[in-house]
Coordinates of C-alpha atoms in Angstrom, one line a residue:
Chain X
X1 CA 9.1 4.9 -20.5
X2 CA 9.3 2.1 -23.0
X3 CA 7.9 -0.4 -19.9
X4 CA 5.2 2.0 -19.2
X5 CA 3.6 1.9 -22.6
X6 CA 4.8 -1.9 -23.1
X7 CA 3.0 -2.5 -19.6
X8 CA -0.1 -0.8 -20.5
X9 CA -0.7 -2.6 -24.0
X10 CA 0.2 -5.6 -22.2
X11 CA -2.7 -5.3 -19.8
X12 CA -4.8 -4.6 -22.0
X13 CA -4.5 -7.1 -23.8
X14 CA -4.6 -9.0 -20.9
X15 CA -7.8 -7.7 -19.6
X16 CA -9.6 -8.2 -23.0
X17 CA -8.6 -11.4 -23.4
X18 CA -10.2 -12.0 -20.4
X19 CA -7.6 -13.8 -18.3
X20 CA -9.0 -16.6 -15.9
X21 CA -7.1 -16.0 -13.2
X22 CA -6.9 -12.1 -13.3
X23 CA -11.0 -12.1 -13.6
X24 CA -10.9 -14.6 -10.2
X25 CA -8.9 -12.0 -8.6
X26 CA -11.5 -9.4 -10.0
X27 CA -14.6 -10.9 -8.3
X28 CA -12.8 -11.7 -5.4
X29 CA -12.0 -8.3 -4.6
X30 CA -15.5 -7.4 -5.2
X31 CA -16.9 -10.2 -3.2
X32 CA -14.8 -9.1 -0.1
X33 CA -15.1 -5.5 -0.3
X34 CA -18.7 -5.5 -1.2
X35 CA -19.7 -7.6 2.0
X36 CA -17.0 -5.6 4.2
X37 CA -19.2 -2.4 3.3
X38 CA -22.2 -3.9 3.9
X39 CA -20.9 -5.1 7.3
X40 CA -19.7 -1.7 7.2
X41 CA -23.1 0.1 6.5
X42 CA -25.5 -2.8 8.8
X43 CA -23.4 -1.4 11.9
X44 CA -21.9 2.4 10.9
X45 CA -26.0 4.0 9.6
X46 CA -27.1 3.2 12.8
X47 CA -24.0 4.2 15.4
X48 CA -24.0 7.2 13.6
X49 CA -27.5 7.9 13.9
X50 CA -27.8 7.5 17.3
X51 CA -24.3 9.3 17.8
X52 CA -26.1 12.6 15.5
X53 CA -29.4 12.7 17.6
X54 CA -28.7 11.2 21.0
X55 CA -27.2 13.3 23.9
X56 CA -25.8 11.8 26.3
X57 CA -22.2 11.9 28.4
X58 CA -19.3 10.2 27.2
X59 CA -21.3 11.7 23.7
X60 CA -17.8 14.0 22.6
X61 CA -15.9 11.4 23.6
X62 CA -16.9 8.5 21.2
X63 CA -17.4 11.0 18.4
X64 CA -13.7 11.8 18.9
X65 CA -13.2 7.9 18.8
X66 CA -15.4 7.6 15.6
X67 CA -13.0 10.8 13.8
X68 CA -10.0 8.6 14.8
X69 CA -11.2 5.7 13.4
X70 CA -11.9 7.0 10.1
X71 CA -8.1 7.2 9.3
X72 CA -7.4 3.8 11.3
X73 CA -4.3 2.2 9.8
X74 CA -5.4 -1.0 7.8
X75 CA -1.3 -2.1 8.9
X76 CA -3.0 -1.5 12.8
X77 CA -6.4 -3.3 12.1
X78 CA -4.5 -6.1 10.3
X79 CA -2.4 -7.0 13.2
X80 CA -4.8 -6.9 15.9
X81 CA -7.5 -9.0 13.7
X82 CA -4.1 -11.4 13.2
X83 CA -3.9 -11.4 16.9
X84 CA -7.4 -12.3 17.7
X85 CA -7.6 -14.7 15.2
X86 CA -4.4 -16.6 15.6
X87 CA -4.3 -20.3 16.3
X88 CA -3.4 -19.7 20.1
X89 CA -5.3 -16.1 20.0
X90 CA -8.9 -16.0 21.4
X91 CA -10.9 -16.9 18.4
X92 CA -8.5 -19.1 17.2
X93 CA -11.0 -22.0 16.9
X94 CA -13.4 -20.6 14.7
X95 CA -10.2 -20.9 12.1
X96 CA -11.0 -18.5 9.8
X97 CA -7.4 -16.5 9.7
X98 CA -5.9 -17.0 5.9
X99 CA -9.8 -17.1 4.6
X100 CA -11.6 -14.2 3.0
X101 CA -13.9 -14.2 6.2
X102 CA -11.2 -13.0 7.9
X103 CA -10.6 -10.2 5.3
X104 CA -14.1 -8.7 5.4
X105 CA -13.7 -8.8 9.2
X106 CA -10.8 -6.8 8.8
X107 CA -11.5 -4.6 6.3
X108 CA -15.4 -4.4 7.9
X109 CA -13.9 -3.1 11.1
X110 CA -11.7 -0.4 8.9
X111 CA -14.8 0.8 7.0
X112 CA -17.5 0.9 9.9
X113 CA -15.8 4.1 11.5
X114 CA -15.8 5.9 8.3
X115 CA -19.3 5.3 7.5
X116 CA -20.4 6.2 11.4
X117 CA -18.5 9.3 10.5
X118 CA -20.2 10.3 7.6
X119 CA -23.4 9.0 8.4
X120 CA -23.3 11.2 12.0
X121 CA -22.0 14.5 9.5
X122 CA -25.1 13.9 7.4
X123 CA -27.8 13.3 9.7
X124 CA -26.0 16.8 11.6
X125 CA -26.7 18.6 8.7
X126 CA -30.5 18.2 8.5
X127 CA -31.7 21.5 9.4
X128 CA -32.7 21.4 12.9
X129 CA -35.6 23.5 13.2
X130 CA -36.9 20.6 10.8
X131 CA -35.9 18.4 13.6
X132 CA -38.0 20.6 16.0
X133 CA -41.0 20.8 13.3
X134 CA -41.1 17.3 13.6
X135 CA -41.2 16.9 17.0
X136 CA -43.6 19.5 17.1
X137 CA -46.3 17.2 14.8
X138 CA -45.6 14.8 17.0
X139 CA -43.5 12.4 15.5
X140 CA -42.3 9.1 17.1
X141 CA -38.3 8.3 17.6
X142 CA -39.0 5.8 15.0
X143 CA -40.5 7.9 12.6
X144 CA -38.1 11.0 13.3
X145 CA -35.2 8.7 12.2
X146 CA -37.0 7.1 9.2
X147 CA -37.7 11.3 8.2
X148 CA -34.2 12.1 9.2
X149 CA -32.6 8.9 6.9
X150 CA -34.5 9.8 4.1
X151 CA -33.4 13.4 4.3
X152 CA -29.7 12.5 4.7
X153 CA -29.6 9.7 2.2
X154 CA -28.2 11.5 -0.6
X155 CA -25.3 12.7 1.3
X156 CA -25.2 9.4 3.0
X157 CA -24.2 7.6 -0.2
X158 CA -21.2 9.4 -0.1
X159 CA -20.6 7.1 3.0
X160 CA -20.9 3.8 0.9
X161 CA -18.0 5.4 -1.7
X162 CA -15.9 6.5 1.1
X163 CA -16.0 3.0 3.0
X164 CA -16.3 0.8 -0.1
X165 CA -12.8 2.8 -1.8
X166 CA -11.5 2.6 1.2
X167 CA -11.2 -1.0 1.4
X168 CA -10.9 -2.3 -2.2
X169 CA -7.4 -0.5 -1.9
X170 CA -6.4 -1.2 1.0
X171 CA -3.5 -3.5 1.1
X172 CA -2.2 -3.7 4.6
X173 CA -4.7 -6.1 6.6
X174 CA -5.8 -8.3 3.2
X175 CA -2.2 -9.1 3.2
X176 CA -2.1 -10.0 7.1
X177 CA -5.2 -11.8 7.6
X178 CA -5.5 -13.1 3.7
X179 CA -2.1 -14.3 3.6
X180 CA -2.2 -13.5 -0.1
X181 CA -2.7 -17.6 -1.0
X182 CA -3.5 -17.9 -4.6
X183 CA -6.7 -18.8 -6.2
X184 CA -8.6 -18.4 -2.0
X185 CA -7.2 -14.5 -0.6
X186 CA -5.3 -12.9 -3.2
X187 CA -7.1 -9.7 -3.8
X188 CA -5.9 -7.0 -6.2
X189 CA -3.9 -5.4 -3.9
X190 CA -1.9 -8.2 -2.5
X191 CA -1.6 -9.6 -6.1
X192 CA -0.3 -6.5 -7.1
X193 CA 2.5 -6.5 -4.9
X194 CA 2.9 -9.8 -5.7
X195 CA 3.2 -9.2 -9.2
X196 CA 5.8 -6.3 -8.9
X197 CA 7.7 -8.5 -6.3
X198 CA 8.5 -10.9 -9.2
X199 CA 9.6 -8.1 -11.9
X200 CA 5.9 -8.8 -13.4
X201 CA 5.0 -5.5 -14.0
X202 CA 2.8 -5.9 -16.8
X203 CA 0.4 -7.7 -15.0
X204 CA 0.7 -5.0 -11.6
X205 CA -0.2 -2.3 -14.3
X206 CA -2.6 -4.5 -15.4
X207 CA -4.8 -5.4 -12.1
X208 CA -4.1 -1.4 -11.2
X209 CA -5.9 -0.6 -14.7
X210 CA -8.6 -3.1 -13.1
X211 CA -9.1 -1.5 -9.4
X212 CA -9.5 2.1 -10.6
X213 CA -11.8 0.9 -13.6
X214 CA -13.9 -0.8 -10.9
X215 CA -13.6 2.0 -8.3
X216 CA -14.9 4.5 -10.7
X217 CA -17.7 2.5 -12.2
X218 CA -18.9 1.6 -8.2
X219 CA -18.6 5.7 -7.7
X220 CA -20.1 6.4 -11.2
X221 CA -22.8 4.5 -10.7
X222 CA -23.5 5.7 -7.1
X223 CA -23.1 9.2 -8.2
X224 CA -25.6 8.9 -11.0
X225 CA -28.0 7.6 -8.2
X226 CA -26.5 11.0 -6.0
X227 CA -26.8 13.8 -8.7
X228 CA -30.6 12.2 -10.1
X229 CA -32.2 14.5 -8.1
X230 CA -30.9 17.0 -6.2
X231 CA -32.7 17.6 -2.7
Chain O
X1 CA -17.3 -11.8 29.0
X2 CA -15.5 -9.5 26.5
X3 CA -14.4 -12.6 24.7
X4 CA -18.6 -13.8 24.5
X5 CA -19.2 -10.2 22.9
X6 CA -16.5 -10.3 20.4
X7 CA -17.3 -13.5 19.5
X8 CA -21.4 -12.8 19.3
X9 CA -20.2 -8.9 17.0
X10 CA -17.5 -11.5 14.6
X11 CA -20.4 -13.6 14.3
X12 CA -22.8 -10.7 12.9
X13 CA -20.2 -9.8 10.6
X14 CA -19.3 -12.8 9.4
X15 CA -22.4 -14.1 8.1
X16 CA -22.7 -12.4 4.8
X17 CA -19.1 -14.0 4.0
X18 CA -19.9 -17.8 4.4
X19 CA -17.8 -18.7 7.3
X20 CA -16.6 -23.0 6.9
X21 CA -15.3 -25.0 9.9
X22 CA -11.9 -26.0 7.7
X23 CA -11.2 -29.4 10.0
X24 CA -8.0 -30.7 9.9
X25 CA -8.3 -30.9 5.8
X26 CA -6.3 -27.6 5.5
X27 CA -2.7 -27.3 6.0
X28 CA -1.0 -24.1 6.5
X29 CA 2.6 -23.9 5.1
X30 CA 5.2 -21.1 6.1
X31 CA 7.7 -20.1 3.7
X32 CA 9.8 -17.6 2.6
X33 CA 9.1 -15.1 -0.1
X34 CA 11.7 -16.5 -3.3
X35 CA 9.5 -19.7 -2.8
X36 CA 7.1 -18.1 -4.2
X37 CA 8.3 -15.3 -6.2
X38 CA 10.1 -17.6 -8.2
X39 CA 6.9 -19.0 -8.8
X40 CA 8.0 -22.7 -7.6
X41 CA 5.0 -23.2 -5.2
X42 CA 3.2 -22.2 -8.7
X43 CA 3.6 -25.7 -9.7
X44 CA 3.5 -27.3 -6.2
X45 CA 1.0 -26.6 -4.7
X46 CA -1.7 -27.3 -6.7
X47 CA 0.3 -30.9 -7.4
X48 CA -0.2 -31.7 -3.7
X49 CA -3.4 -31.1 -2.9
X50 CA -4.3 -33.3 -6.3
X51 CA -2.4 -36.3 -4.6
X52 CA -3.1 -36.1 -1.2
X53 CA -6.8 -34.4 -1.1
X54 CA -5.4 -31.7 1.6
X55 CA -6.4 -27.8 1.1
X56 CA -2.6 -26.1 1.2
X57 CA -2.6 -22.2 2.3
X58 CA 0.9 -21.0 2.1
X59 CA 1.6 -18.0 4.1
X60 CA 4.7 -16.1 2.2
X61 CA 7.3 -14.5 4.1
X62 CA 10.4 -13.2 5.4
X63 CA 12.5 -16.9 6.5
X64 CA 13.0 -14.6 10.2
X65 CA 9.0 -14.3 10.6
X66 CA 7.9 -18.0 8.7
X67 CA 10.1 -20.1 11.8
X68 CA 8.2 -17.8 14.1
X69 CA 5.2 -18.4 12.4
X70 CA 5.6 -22.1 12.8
X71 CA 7.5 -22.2 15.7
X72 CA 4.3 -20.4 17.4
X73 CA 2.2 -23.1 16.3
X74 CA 0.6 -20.6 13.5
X75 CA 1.5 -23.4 10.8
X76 CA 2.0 -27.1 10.4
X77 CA 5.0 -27.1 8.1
X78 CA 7.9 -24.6 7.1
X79 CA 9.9 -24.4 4.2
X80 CA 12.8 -22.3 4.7
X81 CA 16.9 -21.4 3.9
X82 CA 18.1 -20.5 7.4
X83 CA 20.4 -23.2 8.2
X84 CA 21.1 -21.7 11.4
X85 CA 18.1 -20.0 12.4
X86 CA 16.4 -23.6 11.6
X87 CA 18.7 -25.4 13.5
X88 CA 17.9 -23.4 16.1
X89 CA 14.0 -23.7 16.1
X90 CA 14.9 -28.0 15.8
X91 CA 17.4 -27.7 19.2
X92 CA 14.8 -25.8 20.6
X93 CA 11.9 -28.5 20.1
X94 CA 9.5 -26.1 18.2
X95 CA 10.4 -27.4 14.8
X96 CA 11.0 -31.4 14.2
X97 CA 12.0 -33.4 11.2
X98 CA 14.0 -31.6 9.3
X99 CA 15.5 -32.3 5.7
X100 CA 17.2 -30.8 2.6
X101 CA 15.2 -30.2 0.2
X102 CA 17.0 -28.5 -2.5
X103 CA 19.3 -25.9 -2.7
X104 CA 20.7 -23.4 -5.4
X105 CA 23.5 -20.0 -5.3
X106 CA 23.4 -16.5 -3.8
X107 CA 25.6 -14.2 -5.6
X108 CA 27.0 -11.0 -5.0
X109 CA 25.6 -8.8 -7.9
X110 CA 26.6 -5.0 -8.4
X111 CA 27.1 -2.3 -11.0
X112 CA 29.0 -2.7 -14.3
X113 CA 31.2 -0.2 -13.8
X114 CA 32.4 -1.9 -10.4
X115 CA 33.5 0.8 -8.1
X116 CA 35.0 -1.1 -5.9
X117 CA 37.0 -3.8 -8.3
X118 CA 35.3 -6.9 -7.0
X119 CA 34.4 -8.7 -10.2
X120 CA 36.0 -12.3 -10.1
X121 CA 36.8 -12.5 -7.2
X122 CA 36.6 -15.6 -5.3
X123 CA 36.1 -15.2 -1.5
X124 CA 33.4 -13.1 -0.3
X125 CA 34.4 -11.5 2.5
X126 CA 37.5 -10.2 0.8
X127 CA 35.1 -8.7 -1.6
X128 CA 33.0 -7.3 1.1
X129 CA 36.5 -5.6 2.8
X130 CA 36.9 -3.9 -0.5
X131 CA 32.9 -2.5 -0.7
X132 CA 33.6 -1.4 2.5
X133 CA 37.0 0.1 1.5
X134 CA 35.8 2.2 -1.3
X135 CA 32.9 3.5 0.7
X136 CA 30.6 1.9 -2.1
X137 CA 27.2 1.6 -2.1
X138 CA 25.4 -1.9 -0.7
X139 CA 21.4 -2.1 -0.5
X140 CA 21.2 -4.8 2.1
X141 CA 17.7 -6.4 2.8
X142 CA 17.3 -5.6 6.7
X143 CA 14.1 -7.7 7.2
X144 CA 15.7 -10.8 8.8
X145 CA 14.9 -13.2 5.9
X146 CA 17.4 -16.1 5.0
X147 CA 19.1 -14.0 2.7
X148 CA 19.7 -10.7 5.3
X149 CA 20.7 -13.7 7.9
X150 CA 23.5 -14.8 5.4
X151 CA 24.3 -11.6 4.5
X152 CA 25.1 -10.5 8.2
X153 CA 27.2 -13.7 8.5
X154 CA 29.1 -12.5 5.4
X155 CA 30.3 -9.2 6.8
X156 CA 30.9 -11.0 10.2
X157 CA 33.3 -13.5 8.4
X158 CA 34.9 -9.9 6.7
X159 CA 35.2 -8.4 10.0
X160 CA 33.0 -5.4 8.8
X161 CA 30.4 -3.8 10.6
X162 CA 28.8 -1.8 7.8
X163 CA 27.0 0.8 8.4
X164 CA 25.6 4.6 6.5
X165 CA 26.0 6.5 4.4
X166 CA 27.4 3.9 2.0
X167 CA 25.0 0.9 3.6
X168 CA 21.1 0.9 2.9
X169 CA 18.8 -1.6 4.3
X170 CA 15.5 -1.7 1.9
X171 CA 13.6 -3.5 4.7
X172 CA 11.8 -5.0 1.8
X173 CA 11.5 -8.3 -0.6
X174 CA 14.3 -9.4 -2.9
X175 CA 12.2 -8.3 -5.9
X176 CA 11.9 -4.2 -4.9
X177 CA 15.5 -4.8 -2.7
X178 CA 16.8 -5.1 -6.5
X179 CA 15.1 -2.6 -7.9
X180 CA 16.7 -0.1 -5.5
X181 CA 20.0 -1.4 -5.9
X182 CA 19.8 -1.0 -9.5
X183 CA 17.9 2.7 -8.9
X184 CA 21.2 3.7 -6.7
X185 CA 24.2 1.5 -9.0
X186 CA 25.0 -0.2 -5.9
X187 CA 26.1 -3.8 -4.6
X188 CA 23.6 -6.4 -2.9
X189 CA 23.2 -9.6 -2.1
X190 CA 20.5 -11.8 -4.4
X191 CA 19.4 -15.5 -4.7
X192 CA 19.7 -16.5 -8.5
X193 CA 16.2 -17.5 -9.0
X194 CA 15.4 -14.5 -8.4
X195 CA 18.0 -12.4 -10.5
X196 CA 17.0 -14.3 -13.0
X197 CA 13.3 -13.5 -12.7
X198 CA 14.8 -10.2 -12.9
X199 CA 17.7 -10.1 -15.1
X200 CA 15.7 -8.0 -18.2
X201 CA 14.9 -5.0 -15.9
X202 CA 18.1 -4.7 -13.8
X203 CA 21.5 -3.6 -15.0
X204 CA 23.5 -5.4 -12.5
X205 CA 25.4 -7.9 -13.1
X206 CA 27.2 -10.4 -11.1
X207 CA 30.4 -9.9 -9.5
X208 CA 31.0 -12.7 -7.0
X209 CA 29.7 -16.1 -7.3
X210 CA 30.8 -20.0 -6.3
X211 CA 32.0 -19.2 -2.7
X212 CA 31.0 -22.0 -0.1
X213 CA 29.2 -19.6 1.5
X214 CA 26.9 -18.4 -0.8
X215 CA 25.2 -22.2 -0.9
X216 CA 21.3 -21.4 -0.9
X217 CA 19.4 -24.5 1.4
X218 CA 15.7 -25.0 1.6
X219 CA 15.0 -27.5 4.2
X220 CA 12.0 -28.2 5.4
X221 CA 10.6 -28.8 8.9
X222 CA 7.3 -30.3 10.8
X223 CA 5.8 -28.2 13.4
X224 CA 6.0 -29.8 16.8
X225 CA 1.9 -30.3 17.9
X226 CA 3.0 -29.2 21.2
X227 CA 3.8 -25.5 20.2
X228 CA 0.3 -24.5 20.1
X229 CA -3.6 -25.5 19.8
X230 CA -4.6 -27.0 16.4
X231 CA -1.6 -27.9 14.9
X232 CA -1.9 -30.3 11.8
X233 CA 0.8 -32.8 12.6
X234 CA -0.7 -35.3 10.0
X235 CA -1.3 -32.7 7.3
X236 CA 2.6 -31.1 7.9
X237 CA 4.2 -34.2 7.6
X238 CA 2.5 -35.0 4.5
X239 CA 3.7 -31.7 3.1
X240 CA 6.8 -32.7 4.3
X241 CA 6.9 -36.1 2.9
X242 CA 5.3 -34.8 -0.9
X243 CA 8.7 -32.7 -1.1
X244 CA 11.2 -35.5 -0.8
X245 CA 8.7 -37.7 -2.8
X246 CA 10.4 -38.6 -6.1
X247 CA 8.3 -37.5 -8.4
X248 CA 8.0 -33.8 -6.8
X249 CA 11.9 -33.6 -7.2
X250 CA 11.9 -34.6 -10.4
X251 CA 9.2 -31.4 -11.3
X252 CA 12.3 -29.2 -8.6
X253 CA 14.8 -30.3 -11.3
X254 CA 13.3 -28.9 -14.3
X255 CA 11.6 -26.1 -12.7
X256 CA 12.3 -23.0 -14.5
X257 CA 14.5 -24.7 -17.4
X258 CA 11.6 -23.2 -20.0
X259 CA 11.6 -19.9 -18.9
X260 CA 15.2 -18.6 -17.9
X261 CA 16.6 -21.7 -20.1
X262 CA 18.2 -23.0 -16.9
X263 CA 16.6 -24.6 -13.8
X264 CA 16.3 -22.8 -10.4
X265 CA 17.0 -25.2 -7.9
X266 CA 18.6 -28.1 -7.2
X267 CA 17.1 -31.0 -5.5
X268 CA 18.9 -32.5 -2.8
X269 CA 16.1 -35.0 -1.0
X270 CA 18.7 -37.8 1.2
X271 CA 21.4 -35.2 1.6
X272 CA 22.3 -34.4 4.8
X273 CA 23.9 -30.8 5.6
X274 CA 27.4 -32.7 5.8
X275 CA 27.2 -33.5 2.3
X276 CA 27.8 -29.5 1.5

């Protein structure tokens, strides 16, 4: 009990005294993350656009696929991106493995799946006698998605929370491909378990106070956006 | 052809993120995890890429997985305490070049109340007999790092082949391995940098300590060019050559003297593994 409340003031402190190297650490996270969901979002809005409204066989299949991959284990994803990345693997000579590039790859390829999924359960819940009106006006494919993105967007958003809290606390592939190095891939996960590795538990509760402040104000902010207006 | 299409879908997604051609400008050092928990390469690191311009990435883990590492080709240098592990790796050709860098105590730590009456004494394996005697509780690391390695060889030398209920293997670091121990009041097997690191939050204390066997080495080792593609030869043996330097022993000797009032390690650069 006594560390609990001693680690909290701690951090606190720590926090509002605005520790270098914690704050590096802070952005850091952010940088990866951020660009990870991005990745994320550039290649998930449209897979799971084309997986809502397309028919075509093989269509169940890759659906299932995407469902999987929403829960993929960032352990799994961490090792295989290891793998390819590797010195002796096949993209060994881009050298990249133990830089945040590699991170975003990893965590990009953990997020994508879960906004496909999200995206696809969205653009499925546009009503589809709307779907038919539109057709029935008319409407080119390009315009029918355009119609259909703008209808979904609100529940889409959801997407960007899901992916981008997904990967800011996910520990398992920043600590494979990062390699944790101080001051270049430790994120606030790996630091974290740094941290509590050498009895520095003040500073664990302290970048923990950090990830779930910046998880919420990311979701506050997007659900401000969400709730402006409902549909 | 798959490999052209990964390479053209990593390139998409790597964009955003800045991707730099590192050249042989970055060395990749593997080591094992009381390197850095003790917070050593803390003070190293950023003391050799002053002096010799290099970009040092230190990859952190188990001593089992950091020769395997390097002896894959995945790093340039190792800094490890296997003795015989390492030994291995140099027969073997993988590893090259290697040296004693410094060297401090294991100890055999456990509950005050000492179920099974080891405190003081002075052979190891005899204490081990007795843990295994009273049926008392040992937290063993089980993740093939330097100190589970030693600790096998312990209860090989006691002629024990421990096992449950009384035996757990944490599978984890030497920080959280000691946390358990200290959770379940049982015995384990710790390097002193870090029971010091965490002497306020543990209530074990040691029992066993001074043995022969329970001598701590770091040596490091280059990584032979010929293990894999992109190996740093130049770069590892600089590494390699900064922790023998004088002045980086002298900064080994009083590491940690401020903060747990007595230093860590012990550097050892000339010695040979006869001199122990």
């Amino acid at each position: 009990m006594d560390l609990l409340v001693e680690g909290v003031w701690h951090a606190l402190t720590l926090i509002s005294r605005g520790d270098p190297e914690i704050l590096a650490i802070l952005w850091l996270s952010l940088q990866v993350s951020g660009t990870a969901t991005l990745v994320a979002l550039l290649l998930g809005i449209p897979a799971g656009v084309v997986l809502a409204l397309a028919r075509f066989p093989g269509r169940t299949l890759l659906v299932s696929a995407v469902n999987t991959g929403m829960g993929l284990p960032p352990v799994v994803v961490g090792l295989f991106v290891t793998i390819l990345l590797w010195r002796s693997g096949p993209l060994g000579e881009w050298e990249i493995l133990y830089t945040p590039a590699a991170i975003v790859a990893a965590q990009a390829v953990i997020a994508s799946p879960i906004v496909t999924g999200i995206t696809l359960a969205a653009v499925q819940n546009v009503p589809e006698k709307f779907l038919l009106q539109l057709r029935g006006l008319g409407a080119s494919r390009i315009q029918m998605v355009r119609v259909v993105l703008r209808e979904a967007r609100l529940p889409m958003l959801a997407a960007v929370m899901a992916g981008f809290g997904g990967v800011i606390s996910e520990i398992g592939a920043s600590m494979m491909v990062g390699g944790n190095i101080k001051g270049h891939t430790r994120t606030l996960t790996t630091a974290m378990v740094l941290e509590t590795g050498k009895g520095n538990f003040e500073i664990a509760i302290a970048l923990s106070i950090l990830l779930l402040t910046l998880v919420f104000a990311v979701n506050w902010g997007l659900t401000v956006i969400q709730q402006r207006r409902t549909p | 052809m798959v490999r052209r299409l990964v390479h053209a879908l990593l390139a998409v997604a790597l964009l955003p993120a800045g991707v730099a051609a590192q050249g042989s400008r970055t060395v990749i050092l593997s080591t094992t995890t009381s390197t850095q928990d003790s917070g050593l390469l803390d003070v190293l690191v950023p003391l050799f890429e002053r002096r010799t311009g290099y970009t040092l990435k230190t990859i952190s883990v188990g001593t089992g997985q950091a020769l395997a590492l390097a002896a894959r080709g995945e790093a340039d240098v190792t800094l490890a305490h296997a003795p015989a592990m390492e030994k291995k790796h140099v027969a073997d050709g993988q590893l090259r070049n290697r040296r004693p860098v410094m060297y401090n105590d294991f100890l055999l730590i456990g509950p005050p109340a000492d179920p099974a009456n080891i405190r003081g004494e002075k052979s190891v394996p005899t204490a081990l007999r007795r843990i295994a005697a009273a049926g008392a509780r040992f937290v063993s690391r089980g993740d093939r790092s330097g100190t589970h390695n030693l600790e096998q060889r312990l209860w090989r030398d006691a002629g024990i082949t421990p096992g449950p209920p009384w035996y757990i293997e944490s599978g984890q670091g030497m920080g959280a391995t000691l946390g358990i121990a200290n959770d379940r009041q049982a015995y384990t097997l710790t390097d002193r940098a870090t029971m010091l690191a965490f002497a306020r939050r543990v209530s074990l204390t040691s029992m066993v300590e001074g043995d022969r066997r329970l001598l701590n080495l770091y040596s490091v080792m280059e990584v032979n060019p010929a293990n894999g593609p992109r190996v740093n030869a130049e770069g590892g043996q600089a590494f390699a050559a900064f922790m023998l330097a004088p002045e980086t022993q002298q900064v080994i000797k009083t590491f940690g003297v401020e903060k747990y009032g007595q230093p860590l390690f012990v550097p050892i650069a000339g010695k040979t593994d006869d001199d122990f």
